[in-house]
């Protein structure tokens, strides 16, 4: 409906392992048909995907279980959540650009050194499906960092 009222050429939306709400087929089809370019942000969920399960700050206590479940899957598959989330965004066929935030040039350097996990690998497919269940239990507050 928004596309009917306001002709957009670019949309910036959140995308990460725990938040794929803008990437449901009915939404992406409509956006792409309209010629809108998609840029994604919040790939690291405002830093929440970097947090170690035992170091969850009080402001994210409400999401402790979901973050621990996500970390357990990453640990089982020996992959970091931020690297996996970035791989998902960089290889999504609907995404034109990925915007990330960093706290230092050193952090950016480290991120640029991460290996990209190929989307076509069975490894990635299995990991992605493991997160499907976790996404269903994500508290709405978690995907809206303004509510932390």
PDB file of C-alpha atoms in Angstrom:
ATOM      1  CA  UNK A   1       0.000   0.000   0.000  1.00  0.00           C
ATOM      2  CA  UNK A   2       2.828   2.401   0.795  1.00  0.00           C
ATOM      3  CA  UNK A   3       4.270   1.823  -2.674  1.00  0.00           C
ATOM      4  CA  UNK A   4       0.953   2.988  -4.167  1.00  0.00           C
ATOM      5  CA  UNK A   5       0.958   6.214  -2.147  1.00  0.00           C
ATOM      6  CA  UNK A   6       4.672   7.035  -2.304  1.00  0.00           C
ATOM      7  CA  UNK A   7       6.734   5.963  -5.310  1.00  0.00           C
ATOM      8  CA  UNK A   8       9.945   4.728  -3.685  1.00  0.00           C
ATOM      9  CA  UNK A   9      13.226   4.043  -5.428  1.00  0.00           C
ATOM     10  CA  UNK A  10      15.087   2.760  -2.376  1.00  0.00           C
ATOM     11  CA  UNK A  11      14.106   1.031   0.867  1.00  0.00           C
ATOM     12  CA  UNK A  12      16.392   0.508   3.865  1.00  0.00           C
ATOM     13  CA  UNK A  13      15.174  -2.350   6.046  1.00  0.00           C
ATOM     14  CA  UNK A  14      16.561  -4.479   8.889  1.00  0.00           C
ATOM     15  CA  UNK A  15      17.815  -7.967   8.097  1.00  0.00           C
ATOM     16  CA  UNK A  16      19.591 -10.463  10.327  1.00  0.00           C
ATOM     17  CA  UNK A  17      19.333 -14.082  11.419  1.00  0.00           C
ATOM     18  CA  UNK A  18      16.554 -13.260  13.877  1.00  0.00           C
ATOM     19  CA  UNK A  19      14.641 -10.720  11.766  1.00  0.00           C
ATOM     20  CA  UNK A  20      13.608 -11.548   8.212  1.00  0.00           C
ATOM     21  CA  UNK A  21      10.118  -9.978   8.329  1.00  0.00           C
ATOM     22  CA  UNK A  22      10.753  -7.788   5.262  1.00  0.00           C
ATOM     23  CA  UNK A  23      11.933 -10.783   3.249  1.00  0.00           C
ATOM     24  CA  UNK A  24       8.693 -12.712   3.011  1.00  0.00           C
ATOM     25  CA  UNK A  25       7.983 -13.608  -0.637  1.00  0.00           C
ATOM     26  CA  UNK A  26       4.846 -11.462  -0.918  1.00  0.00           C
ATOM     27  CA  UNK A  27       6.749  -8.386   0.305  1.00  0.00           C
ATOM     28  CA  UNK A  28       9.937  -8.820  -1.724  1.00  0.00           C
ATOM     29  CA  UNK A  29       7.995  -9.620  -4.913  1.00  0.00           C
ATOM     30  CA  UNK A  30       6.003  -6.412  -4.615  1.00  0.00           C
ATOM     31  CA  UNK A  31       9.059  -4.312  -3.827  1.00  0.00           C
ATOM     32  CA  UNK A  32      11.131  -5.761  -6.641  1.00  0.00           C
ATOM     33  CA  UNK A  33       8.278  -5.439  -9.159  1.00  0.00           C
ATOM     34  CA  UNK A  34       8.118  -1.753  -8.301  1.00  0.00           C
ATOM     35  CA  UNK A  35      11.823  -1.370  -9.063  1.00  0.00           C
ATOM     36  CA  UNK A  36      12.746  -0.463  -5.493  1.00  0.00           C
ATOM     37  CA  UNK A  37      16.373  -1.066  -4.529  1.00  0.00           C
ATOM     38  CA  UNK A  38      16.787  -2.772  -1.137  1.00  0.00           C
ATOM     39  CA  UNK A  39      19.529  -1.803   1.299  1.00  0.00           C
ATOM     40  CA  UNK A  40      19.742  -3.696   4.593  1.00  0.00           C
ATOM     41  CA  UNK A  41      20.884  -2.572   8.021  1.00  0.00           C
ATOM     42  CA  UNK A  42      20.917  -4.055  11.538  1.00  0.00           C
ATOM     43  CA  UNK A  43      22.761  -7.111  10.226  1.00  0.00           C
ATOM     44  CA  UNK A  44      24.262  -7.591  13.696  1.00  0.00           C
ATOM     45  CA  UNK A  45      20.990  -6.667  15.448  1.00  0.00           C
ATOM     46  CA  UNK A  46      22.537  -3.520  16.879  1.00  0.00           C
ATOM     47  CA  UNK A  47      25.388  -5.623  18.308  1.00  0.00           C
ATOM     48  CA  UNK A  48      23.187  -8.191  20.080  1.00  0.00           C
ATOM     49  CA  UNK A  49      24.565 -11.004  17.899  1.00  0.00           C
ATOM     50  CA  UNK A  50      28.068 -10.281  19.249  1.00  0.00           C
ATOM     51  CA  UNK A  51      27.060 -10.767  22.890  1.00  0.00           C
ATOM     52  CA  UNK A  52      28.277 -13.890  24.650  1.00  0.00           C
ATOM     53  CA  UNK A  53      25.431 -15.806  26.353  1.00  0.00           C
ATOM     54  CA  UNK A  54      26.944 -15.381  29.789  1.00  0.00           C
ATOM     55  CA  UNK A  55      27.405 -11.619  29.279  1.00  0.00           C
ATOM     56  CA  UNK A  56      23.895 -10.561  28.302  1.00  0.00           C
ATOM     57  CA  UNK A  57      23.344  -7.039  29.635  1.00  0.00           C
ATOM     58  CA  UNK A  58      20.310  -6.248  31.816  1.00  0.00           C
ATOM     59  CA  UNK A  59      18.627  -4.303  28.995  1.00  0.00           C
ATOM     60  CA  UNK A  60      18.478  -7.548  26.938  1.00  0.00           C
ATOM     61  CA  UNK A  61      17.566  -9.890  29.784  1.00  0.00           C
ATOM     62  CA  UNK A  62      14.107 -10.356  28.220  1.00  0.00           C
ATOM     63  CA  UNK A  63      15.785 -12.000  25.198  1.00  0.00           C
ATOM     64  CA  UNK A  64      18.254 -14.181  27.104  1.00  0.00           C
ATOM     65  CA  UNK A  65      16.730 -17.506  26.010  1.00  0.00           C
ATOM     66  CA  UNK A  66      16.513 -16.611  22.326  1.00  0.00           C
ATOM     67  CA  UNK A  67      20.070 -15.261  22.245  1.00  0.00           C
ATOM     68  CA  UNK A  68      21.388 -18.348  24.038  1.00  0.00           C
ATOM     69  CA  UNK A  69      19.542 -20.660  21.620  1.00  0.00           C
ATOM     70  CA  UNK A  70      20.996 -18.770  18.666  1.00  0.00           C
ATOM     71  CA  UNK A  71      24.489 -18.923  20.150  1.00  0.00           C
ATOM     72  CA  UNK A  72      24.133 -22.652  20.800  1.00  0.00           C
ATOM     73  CA  UNK A  73      23.311 -23.256  17.128  1.00  0.00           C
ATOM     74  CA  UNK A  74      26.280 -21.148  16.033  1.00  0.00           C
ATOM     75  CA  UNK A  75      28.571 -22.978  18.447  1.00  0.00           C
ATOM     76  CA  UNK A  76      27.314 -26.386  17.306  1.00  0.00           C
ATOM     77  CA  UNK A  77      28.111 -25.475  13.700  1.00  0.00           C
ATOM     78  CA  UNK A  78      31.334 -23.651  14.658  1.00  0.00           C
ATOM     79  CA  UNK A  79      30.329 -20.328  13.115  1.00  0.00           C
ATOM     80  CA  UNK A  80      29.902 -16.907  14.693  1.00  0.00           C
ATOM     81  CA  UNK A  81      26.422 -15.393  14.598  1.00  0.00           C
ATOM     82  CA  UNK A  82      27.638 -12.055  13.223  1.00  0.00           C
ATOM     83  CA  UNK A  83      29.568 -13.755  10.383  1.00  0.00           C
ATOM     84  CA  UNK A  84      26.594 -15.932   9.539  1.00  0.00           C
ATOM     85  CA  UNK A  85      24.201 -12.987   9.574  1.00  0.00           C
ATOM     86  CA  UNK A  86      26.521 -10.934   7.361  1.00  0.00           C
ATOM     87  CA  UNK A  87      26.852 -13.867   4.943  1.00  0.00           C
ATOM     88  CA  UNK A  88      23.068 -14.069   4.696  1.00  0.00           C
ATOM     89  CA  UNK A  89      22.740 -10.356   3.902  1.00  0.00           C
ATOM     90  CA  UNK A  90      25.634 -10.191   1.440  1.00  0.00           C
ATOM     91  CA  UNK A  91      24.337 -13.117  -0.579  1.00  0.00           C
ATOM     92  CA  UNK A  92      20.625 -12.389  -0.557  1.00  0.00           C
ATOM     93  CA  UNK A  93      19.479 -11.983  -4.180  1.00  0.00           C
ATOM     94  CA  UNK A  94      17.099  -9.179  -3.175  1.00  0.00           C
ATOM     95  CA  UNK A  95      19.691  -7.001  -1.435  1.00  0.00           C
ATOM     96  CA  UNK A  96      21.614  -4.301  -3.320  1.00  0.00           C
ATOM     97  CA  UNK A  97      23.689  -2.966  -0.405  1.00  0.00           C
ATOM     98  CA  UNK A  98      24.542  -3.949   3.166  1.00  0.00           C
ATOM     99  CA  UNK A  99      25.089  -1.206   5.738  1.00  0.00           C
ATOM    100  CA  UNK A 100      27.003  -2.093   8.895  1.00  0.00           C
ATOM    101  CA  UNK A 101      27.949  -0.084  11.937  1.00  0.00           C
ATOM    102  CA  UNK A 102      31.277  -0.454  13.676  1.00  0.00           C
ATOM    103  CA  UNK A 103      32.815   1.045  16.795  1.00  0.00           C
ATOM    104  CA  UNK A 104      36.397   1.264  15.484  1.00  0.00           C
ATOM    105  CA  UNK A 105      38.551   0.830  12.408  1.00  0.00           C
ATOM    106  CA  UNK A 106      39.987  -2.305  14.053  1.00  0.00           C
ATOM    107  CA  UNK A 107      36.493  -3.800  14.318  1.00  0.00           C
ATOM    108  CA  UNK A 108      35.871  -3.033  10.640  1.00  0.00           C
ATOM    109  CA  UNK A 109      39.171  -4.664   9.675  1.00  0.00           C
ATOM    110  CA  UNK A 110      38.219  -7.835  11.561  1.00  0.00           C
ATOM    111  CA  UNK A 111      34.774  -7.954   9.965  1.00  0.00           C
ATOM    112  CA  UNK A 112      36.278  -7.582   6.492  1.00  0.00           C
ATOM    113  CA  UNK A 113      38.488 -10.619   7.200  1.00  0.00           C
ATOM    114  CA  UNK A 114      35.571 -12.927   8.020  1.00  0.00           C
ATOM    115  CA  UNK A 115      34.958 -15.763   5.593  1.00  0.00           C
ATOM    116  CA  UNK A 116      31.634 -15.610   3.759  1.00  0.00           C
ATOM    117  CA  UNK A 117      29.622 -18.814   4.157  1.00  0.00           C
ATOM    118  CA  UNK A 118      28.276 -19.790   0.711  1.00  0.00           C
ATOM    119  CA  UNK A 119      24.473 -19.765   0.606  1.00  0.00           C
ATOM    120  CA  UNK A 120      24.363 -22.726  -1.728  1.00  0.00           C
ATOM    121  CA  UNK A 121      26.159 -25.007   0.673  1.00  0.00           C
ATOM    122  CA  UNK A 122      24.188 -27.651   2.532  1.00  0.00           C
ATOM    123  CA  UNK A 123      25.970 -26.421   5.679  1.00  0.00           C
ATOM    124  CA  UNK A 124      24.393 -22.984   5.339  1.00  0.00           C
ATOM    125  CA  UNK A 125      20.994 -24.423   4.442  1.00  0.00           C
ATOM    126  CA  UNK A 126      20.962 -26.573   7.572  1.00  0.00           C
ATOM    127  CA  UNK A 127      22.029 -23.626   9.717  1.00  0.00           C
ATOM    128  CA  UNK A 128      19.389 -21.385   8.186  1.00  0.00           C
ATOM    129  CA  UNK A 129      16.646 -23.905   8.953  1.00  0.00           C
ATOM    130  CA  UNK A 130      17.892 -24.263  12.522  1.00  0.00           C
ATOM    131  CA  UNK A 131      17.292 -20.525  12.955  1.00  0.00           C
ATOM    132  CA  UNK A 132      13.768 -20.789  11.536  1.00  0.00           C
ATOM    133  CA  UNK A 133      12.501 -22.227  14.835  1.00  0.00           C
ATOM    134  CA  UNK A 134      14.369 -19.638  16.888  1.00  0.00           C
ATOM    135  CA  UNK A 135      12.905 -16.767  14.817  1.00  0.00           C
ATOM    136  CA  UNK A 136       9.407 -17.915  15.770  1.00  0.00           C
ATOM    137  CA  UNK A 137      10.134 -17.266  19.445  1.00  0.00           C
ATOM    138  CA  UNK A 138      11.906 -13.905  19.085  1.00  0.00           C
ATOM    139  CA  UNK A 139      10.310 -11.308  21.390  1.00  0.00           C
ATOM    140  CA  UNK A 140       9.076  -8.367  19.263  1.00  0.00           C
ATOM    141  CA  UNK A 141      11.093  -6.011  21.495  1.00  0.00           C
ATOM    142  CA  UNK A 142      14.327  -7.677  20.377  1.00  0.00           C
ATOM    143  CA  UNK A 143      13.922  -6.729  16.725  1.00  0.00           C
ATOM    144  CA  UNK A 144      13.106  -3.152  17.704  1.00  0.00           C
ATOM    145  CA  UNK A 145      16.246  -1.841  19.455  1.00  0.00           C
ATOM    146  CA  UNK A 146      14.461   1.411  20.361  1.00  0.00           C
ATOM    147  CA  UNK A 147      12.618  -0.686  22.967  1.00  0.00           C
ATOM    148  CA  UNK A 148      15.760  -1.931  24.702  1.00  0.00           C
TER     149      UNK A 148
END
